[in-house]
mmCIF file of C-alpha atoms and ligand atoms in Angstrom:
data_model
loop_
_atom_site.group_PDB
_atom_site.id
_atom_site.type_symbol
_atom_site.label_atom_id
_atom_site.label_comp_id
_atom_site.label_asym_id
_atom_site.label_seq_id
_atom_site.Cartn_x
_atom_site.Cartn_y
_atom_site.Cartn_z
ATOM 1 C CA MET X 1 -19.803 -6.861 19.874
ATOM 2 C CA ASN X 2 -20.050 -4.194 17.219
ATOM 3 C CA LEU X 3 -23.723 -3.648 16.400
ATOM 4 C CA LEU X 4 -22.963 -2.548 12.840
ATOM 5 C CA THR X 5 -20.632 -5.354 11.809
ATOM 6 C CA GLY X 6 -21.496 -8.039 14.358
ATOM 7 C CA ARG X 7 -17.797 -8.478 15.115
ATOM 8 C CA ASN X 8 -16.304 -8.683 18.606
ATOM 9 C CA GLN X 9 -14.004 -5.734 19.162
ATOM 10 C CA LEU X 10 -11.747 -4.495 21.886
ATOM 11 C CA SER X 11 -13.378 -1.366 23.316
ATOM 12 C CA LEU X 12 -11.891 0.030 26.512
ATOM 13 C CA VAL X 13 -13.121 3.528 25.858
ATOM 14 C CA SER X 14 -16.675 4.840 25.856
ATOM 15 C CA GLU X 15 -17.934 6.565 22.721
ATOM 16 C CA SER X 16 -19.001 9.637 24.704
ATOM 17 C CA GLU X 17 -15.508 9.972 26.168
ATOM 18 C CA LEU X 18 -13.987 9.715 22.682
ATOM 19 C CA GLN X 19 -16.438 12.275 21.300
ATOM 20 C CA LEU X 20 -15.358 14.700 23.985
ATOM 21 C CA VAL X 21 -11.660 14.296 23.112
ATOM 22 C CA ALA X 22 -12.558 14.490 19.408
ATOM 23 C CA SER X 23 -14.382 17.796 19.637
ATOM 24 C CA GLY X 24 -11.368 19.388 21.327
ATOM 25 C CA GLN X 25 -8.883 17.923 18.836
ATOM 26 C CA TYR X 26 -11.141 18.826 15.924
ATOM 27 C CA ASN X 27 -11.405 22.473 16.933
ATOM 28 C CA THR X 28 -7.645 22.680 17.448
ATOM 29 C CA PHE X 29 -7.063 21.144 14.017
ATOM 30 C CA LEU X 30 -9.442 23.630 12.347
ATOM 31 C CA LYS X 31 -7.700 26.548 14.066
ATOM 32 C CA GLU X 32 -4.290 25.378 12.852
ATOM 33 C CA ASN X 33 -5.344 24.811 9.233
ATOM 34 C CA LYS X 34 -6.871 26.885 6.464
ATOM 35 C CA VAL X 35 -10.557 25.974 6.347
ATOM 36 C CA LEU X 36 -12.388 26.815 3.119
ATOM 37 C CA ASN X 37 -15.760 28.564 3.288
ATOM 38 C CA PRO X 38 -18.592 26.766 1.436
ATOM 39 C CA ALA X 39 -20.091 30.163 0.567
ATOM 40 C CA THR X 40 -17.054 31.093 -1.521
ATOM 41 C CA SER X 41 -15.374 27.766 -2.358
ATOM 42 C CA ARG X 42 -17.075 25.374 -4.758
ATOM 43 C CA ASP X 43 -14.992 22.486 -3.401
ATOM 44 C CA ALA X 44 -16.100 23.153 0.165
ATOM 45 C CA ALA X 45 -19.723 23.470 -0.972
ATOM 46 C CA THR X 46 -19.459 20.075 -2.679
ATOM 47 C CA VAL X 47 -17.950 18.505 0.448
ATOM 48 C CA ASP X 48 -20.823 19.984 2.478
ATOM 49 C CA ARG X 49 -23.457 18.629 0.112
ATOM 50 C CA VAL X 50 -21.956 15.134 -0.081
ATOM 51 C CA GLY X 51 -21.502 15.090 3.694
ATOM 52 C CA ALA X 52 -25.120 16.048 4.336
ATOM 53 C CA ARG X 53 -26.369 13.324 1.985
ATOM 54 C CA ILE X 54 -24.118 10.619 3.433
ATOM 55 C CA SER X 55 -24.885 11.473 7.056
ATOM 56 C CA ASN X 56 -28.625 11.423 6.265
ATOM 57 C CA ALA X 57 -28.164 8.012 4.632
ATOM 58 C CA ILE X 58 -26.351 6.660 7.704
ATOM 59 C CA THR X 59 -29.079 7.913 10.017
ATOM 60 C CA LYS X 60 -31.655 6.231 7.774
ATOM 61 C CA TYR X 61 -29.626 2.997 7.692
ATOM 62 C CA TYR X 62 -29.294 2.848 11.491
ATOM 63 C CA ASN X 63 -32.954 3.712 12.042
ATOM 64 C CA SER X 64 -34.011 0.970 9.600
ATOM 65 C CA LYS X 65 -32.082 -1.537 11.737
ATOM 66 C CA GLY X 66 -33.566 -0.154 14.957
ATOM 67 C CA LYS X 67 -30.106 1.069 16.010
ATOM 68 C CA GLY X 68 -30.557 4.809 15.712
ATOM 69 C CA SER X 69 -29.445 5.309 19.325
ATOM 70 C CA LEU X 70 -25.912 4.248 18.302
ATOM 71 C CA LEU X 71 -25.562 7.661 16.694
ATOM 72 C CA ASP X 72 -26.427 9.473 19.933
ATOM 73 C CA GLY X 73 -24.061 12.360 20.451
ATOM 74 C CA TYR X 74 -23.227 12.640 16.764
ATOM 75 C CA LYS X 75 -22.985 16.250 15.634
ATOM 76 C CA TRP X 76 -21.912 15.967 12.014
ATOM 77 C CA GLU X 77 -19.457 18.537 10.690
ATOM 78 C CA PHE X 78 -17.815 18.553 7.262
ATOM 79 C CA ASN X 79 -14.842 20.800 6.635
ATOM 80 C CA THR X 80 -12.489 21.232 3.708
ATOM 81 C CA VAL X 81 -8.919 22.305 4.463
ATOM 82 C CA GLU X 82 -6.430 23.647 1.963
ATOM 83 C CA SER X 83 -3.514 21.221 1.923
ATOM 84 C CA LYS X 84 -1.406 19.390 -0.643
ATOM 85 C CA GLU X 85 -1.786 16.237 1.407
ATOM 86 C CA ILE X 86 -3.951 13.459 0.014
ATOM 87 C CA ASN X 87 -6.008 12.736 3.092
ATOM 88 C CA ALA X 88 -9.470 12.548 4.659
ATOM 89 C CA TRP X 89 -10.712 11.326 8.005
ATOM 90 C CA CYS X 90 -13.650 11.200 10.405
ATOM 91 C CA MET X 91 -13.244 11.648 14.158
ATOM 92 C CA PRO X 92 -15.750 10.215 16.676
ATOM 93 C CA GLY X 93 -19.063 12.051 16.732
ATOM 94 C CA GLY X 94 -19.029 12.726 12.972
ATOM 95 C CA LYS X 95 -16.229 15.305 12.658
ATOM 96 C CA VAL X 96 -15.054 15.000 9.063
ATOM 97 C CA VAL X 97 -12.178 16.709 7.221
ATOM 98 C CA ILE X 98 -11.369 16.508 3.512
ATOM 99 C CA TYR X 99 -7.968 17.847 2.349
ATOM 100 C CA THR X 100 -7.969 19.646 -1.016
ATOM 101 C CA GLY X 101 -5.006 17.429 -2.045
ATOM 102 C CA LEU X 102 -7.482 14.556 -2.253
ATOM 103 C CA LEU X 103 -9.725 16.276 -4.821
ATOM 104 C CA PRO X 104 -7.517 15.712 -7.901
ATOM 105 C CA VAL X 105 -7.757 11.997 -7.056
ATOM 106 C CA THR X 106 -11.522 11.918 -6.477
ATOM 107 C CA GLN X 107 -12.109 14.075 -9.601
ATOM 108 C CA ASN X 108 -15.903 13.924 -9.215
ATOM 109 C CA GLU X 109 -18.650 14.064 -6.605
ATOM 110 C CA THR X 110 -19.373 10.330 -6.713
ATOM 111 C CA SER X 111 -15.759 9.417 -5.877
ATOM 112 C CA LEU X 112 -15.786 11.979 -3.096
ATOM 113 C CA ALA X 113 -18.878 10.223 -1.728
ATOM 114 C CA ILE X 114 -17.093 6.854 -1.976
ATOM 115 C CA VAL X 115 -14.098 8.011 0.061
ATOM 116 C CA MET X 116 -16.240 9.919 2.543
ATOM 117 C CA GLY X 117 -18.486 6.881 3.016
ATOM 118 C CA HIS X 118 -15.350 4.797 3.630
ATOM 119 C CA GLU X 119 -13.902 7.199 6.236
ATOM 120 C CA ILE X 120 -17.218 7.575 8.066
ATOM 121 C CA ALA X 121 -17.653 3.793 8.036
ATOM 122 C CA HIS X 122 -14.292 3.457 9.865
ATOM 123 C CA SER X 123 -15.678 5.812 12.472
ATOM 124 C CA VAL X 124 -19.153 4.344 12.977
ATOM 125 C CA ALA X 125 -17.722 0.802 12.887
ATOM 126 C CA LYS X 126 -15.602 1.980 15.849
ATOM 127 C CA HIS X 127 -12.279 1.067 14.269
ATOM 128 C CA GLY X 128 -10.638 4.108 15.849
ATOM 129 C CA ASN X 129 -11.990 3.079 19.229
ATOM 130 C CA GLU X 130 -10.520 -0.393 18.678
ATOM 131 C CA ARG X 131 -7.093 1.071 17.840
ATOM 132 C CA MET X 132 -7.241 3.583 20.675
ATOM 133 C CA SER X 133 -7.993 0.725 23.078
ATOM 134 C CA GLN X 134 -5.094 -1.341 21.702
ATOM 135 C CA GLY X 135 -2.807 1.688 22.069
ATOM 136 C CA LEU X 136 -3.849 2.273 25.671
ATOM 137 C CA ILE X 137 -2.961 -1.345 26.448
ATOM 138 C CA GLN X 138 0.304 -1.434 24.498
ATOM 139 C CA GLN X 139 1.639 1.986 25.465
ATOM 140 C CA MET X 140 0.035 2.733 28.817
ATOM 141 C CA GLY X 141 -0.649 -0.579 30.485
ATOM 142 C CA GLY X 142 -4.398 -0.480 29.855
ATOM 143 C CA THR X 143 -5.023 2.669 31.828
ATOM 144 C CA ALA X 144 -8.367 4.487 31.407
ATOM 145 C CA LEU X 145 -8.513 7.258 28.832
ATOM 146 C CA SER X 146 -9.282 9.965 31.395
ATOM 147 C CA VAL X 147 -6.294 8.902 33.517
ATOM 148 C CA ALA X 148 -4.027 8.715 30.472
ATOM 149 C CA LEU X 149 -5.117 12.211 29.424
ATOM 150 C CA ALA X 150 -4.415 13.589 32.882
ATOM 151 C CA GLN X 151 -1.050 11.876 33.325
ATOM 152 C CA LYS X 152 0.367 11.882 29.789
ATOM 153 C CA PRO X 153 -1.670 14.402 27.786
ATOM 154 C CA GLN X 154 0.689 14.727 24.790
ATOM 155 C CA GLN X 155 1.273 10.999 24.395
ATOM 156 C CA THR X 156 -2.461 10.330 24.718
ATOM 157 C CA GLN X 157 -3.335 12.980 22.127
ATOM 158 C CA ASP X 158 -0.743 11.532 19.749
ATOM 159 C CA LEU X 159 -2.216 8.102 20.306
ATOM 160 C CA PHE X 160 -5.671 9.487 19.500
ATOM 161 C CA MET X 161 -4.498 11.192 16.295
ATOM 162 C CA THR X 162 -2.692 8.044 15.149
ATOM 163 C CA ALA X 163 -5.625 5.772 16.039
ATOM 164 C CA PHE X 164 -8.006 7.848 13.922
ATOM 165 C CA GLY X 165 -5.659 8.082 10.925
ATOM 166 C CA ILE X 166 -5.067 11.809 11.266
ATOM 167 C CA GLY X 167 -1.303 11.704 11.669
ATOM 168 C CA SER X 168 0.363 12.945 14.820
ATOM 169 C CA THR X 169 3.150 15.249 15.928
ATOM 170 C CA VAL X 170 5.430 12.232 16.241
ATOM 171 C CA GLY X 171 4.664 11.260 12.646
ATOM 172 C CA ALA X 172 3.456 7.782 13.482
ATOM 173 C CA ILE X 173 1.476 5.987 10.792
ATOM 174 C CA LEU X 174 -0.704 3.046 11.670
ATOM 175 C CA PRO X 175 -2.324 1.235 8.736
ATOM 176 C CA TRP X 176 -5.917 0.111 9.215
ATOM 177 C CA SER X 177 -6.043 -3.688 9.394
ATOM 178 C CA ARG X 178 -7.230 -5.666 6.386
ATOM 179 C CA GLN X 179 -10.441 -6.498 8.233
ATOM 180 C CA GLN X 180 -11.084 -2.845 9.125
ATOM 181 C CA GLU X 181 -10.494 -1.847 5.502
ATOM 182 C CA THR X 182 -12.884 -4.507 4.287
ATOM 183 C CA GLU X 183 -15.603 -3.381 6.711
ATOM 184 C CA ALA X 184 -15.103 0.272 5.801
ATOM 185 C CA ASP X 185 -15.401 -0.577 2.092
ATOM 186 C CA GLN X 186 -18.474 -2.736 2.599
ATOM 187 C CA TYR X 187 -20.479 -0.234 4.686
ATOM 188 C CA GLY X 188 -19.019 2.823 2.964
ATOM 189 C CA LEU X 189 -20.399 1.563 -0.348
ATOM 190 C CA ILE X 190 -23.842 1.028 1.172
ATOM 191 C CA PHE X 191 -23.885 4.519 2.707
ATOM 192 C CA ALA X 192 -22.749 6.158 -0.562
ATOM 193 C CA ALA X 193 -25.331 4.186 -2.548
ATOM 194 C CA MET X 194 -28.135 5.161 -0.143
ATOM 195 C CA ALA X 195 -27.032 8.786 -0.549
ATOM 196 C CA GLY X 196 -27.618 8.443 -4.297
ATOM 197 C CA TYR X 197 -24.050 7.830 -5.494
ATOM 198 C CA ASP X 198 -23.189 4.948 -7.814
ATOM 199 C CA PRO X 199 -21.083 2.433 -5.815
ATOM 200 C CA ARG X 200 -19.520 1.087 -9.033
ATOM 201 C CA GLU X 201 -17.420 4.278 -9.152
ATOM 202 C CA ALA X 202 -15.376 2.857 -6.242
ATOM 203 C CA ILE X 203 -13.307 0.673 -8.576
ATOM 204 C CA ALA X 204 -12.096 3.575 -10.724
ATOM 205 C CA PHE X 205 -11.503 5.729 -7.651
ATOM 206 C CA TRP X 206 -9.352 3.187 -5.797
ATOM 207 C CA GLN X 207 -7.436 2.445 -9.002
ATOM 208 C CA ARG X 208 -6.621 6.159 -9.321
ATOM 209 C CA MET X 209 -5.729 6.255 -5.635
ATOM 210 C CA SER X 210 -3.287 3.365 -5.979
ATOM 211 C CA THR X 211 -1.222 5.377 -8.475
ATOM 212 C CA ALA X 212 -1.591 8.778 -6.750
ATOM 213 C CA GLY X 213 1.280 10.726 -5.232
ATOM 214 C CA ASN X 214 3.770 10.897 -8.127
ATOM 215 C CA GLY X 215 6.148 8.331 -6.734
ATOM 216 C CA SER X 216 6.076 9.426 -3.092
ATOM 217 C CA GLN X 217 3.493 7.403 -1.220
ATOM 218 C CA PRO X 218 0.761 9.624 0.287
ATOM 219 C CA GLU X 219 -0.042 9.018 3.955
ATOM 220 C CA PHE X 220 -3.575 8.055 2.970
ATOM 221 C CA LEU X 221 -2.204 5.103 0.971
ATOM 222 C CA SER X 222 -0.034 4.015 3.889
ATOM 223 C CA THR X 223 -3.064 3.930 6.168
ATOM 224 C CA HIS X 224 -5.458 2.544 3.518
ATOM 225 C CA PRO X 225 -3.372 0.116 1.428
ATOM 226 C CA SER X 226 -4.917 -0.191 -2.021
ATOM 227 C CA ASP X 227 -4.133 -3.346 -3.910
ATOM 228 C CA GLU X 228 -5.645 -6.189 -5.910
ATOM 229 C CA THR X 229 -7.211 -7.754 -2.811
ATOM 230 C CA ARG X 230 -9.139 -4.574 -2.074
ATOM 231 C CA LEU X 231 -10.331 -4.258 -5.658
ATOM 232 C CA ARG X 232 -11.437 -7.898 -5.731
ATOM 233 C CA LYS X 233 -13.426 -7.487 -2.495
ATOM 234 C CA LEU X 234 -14.911 -4.180 -3.656
ATOM 235 C CA LYS X 235 -16.209 -5.919 -6.756
ATOM 236 C CA GLN X 236 -17.820 -8.550 -4.523
ATOM 237 C CA PHE X 237 -19.569 -5.887 -2.399
ATOM 238 C CA ILE X 238 -20.969 -3.883 -5.319
ATOM 239 C CA PRO X 239 -24.047 -6.046 -6.070
ATOM 240 C CA GLU X 240 -25.170 -5.744 -2.415
ATOM 241 C CA ALA X 241 -24.568 -1.980 -2.380
ATOM 242 C CA LEU X 242 -26.518 -1.568 -5.630
ATOM 243 C CA LYS X 243 -29.630 -2.826 -3.829
ATOM 244 C CA TYR X 244 -29.486 0.417 -1.809
ATOM 245 C CA TYR X 245 -28.793 2.646 -4.794
ATOM 246 C CA THR X 246 -31.341 5.074 -6.209
ATOM 247 C CA PRO X 247 -29.736 7.447 -8.705
ATOM 248 C CA ARG X 248 -30.265 11.170 -8.226
ATOM 249 C CA ASN X 249 -31.856 13.016 -11.123
HETATM 250 ZN ZN1 ZN T 1 -9.724 2.785 5.279
#
């Protein structure tokens, strides 16, 4: 059972094992992309600031529920990469990347906090773990992650990148399920609100997102379908999230 959401989830892989794979994949990704320096880029500095506030909020949230140990092994990192792609993701262990192509859609710090809260919620709600486990069963007969990595390293890495919504060398796209999206919205709003960002901004942000991309559908929209159902549910979650919201001065 997932201790955040209370839902039963398939989990064949240990979090510590996933964090180990993630740190390797994360470093490779950063080497292969242009990472902006927060000391010289205002965008990267904003991403850093929002990330620090959201990760502090999550730690506070887990501690308040007596579940702080669930974040064991987390070493938060927030990086901004220069890319036209509209995308953002969080690997296990708190390894976050925001693509600059997303920033014209977020437009402001509060929307950035909304989308970052959403991505991190996918990660801490172990949705990637769930998808990785399903992939190991469907593609590799339920073999253990360490065995899969040893026997089929490329296929396993692709599976990992697809499971965590990063995109892979084979270009596979796997949309998050409706339930995963709903959970990520629900907890993402709470985390953003606790970090001092107005959760009501989520409506305007996801409306902008649904029309982003100038006709060609961005990968982010394929993995996070934005439609009327999402907006309706977001509106339902806002009163609860507002209970956690203290505006920043
Ligand atoms: Zn999502």
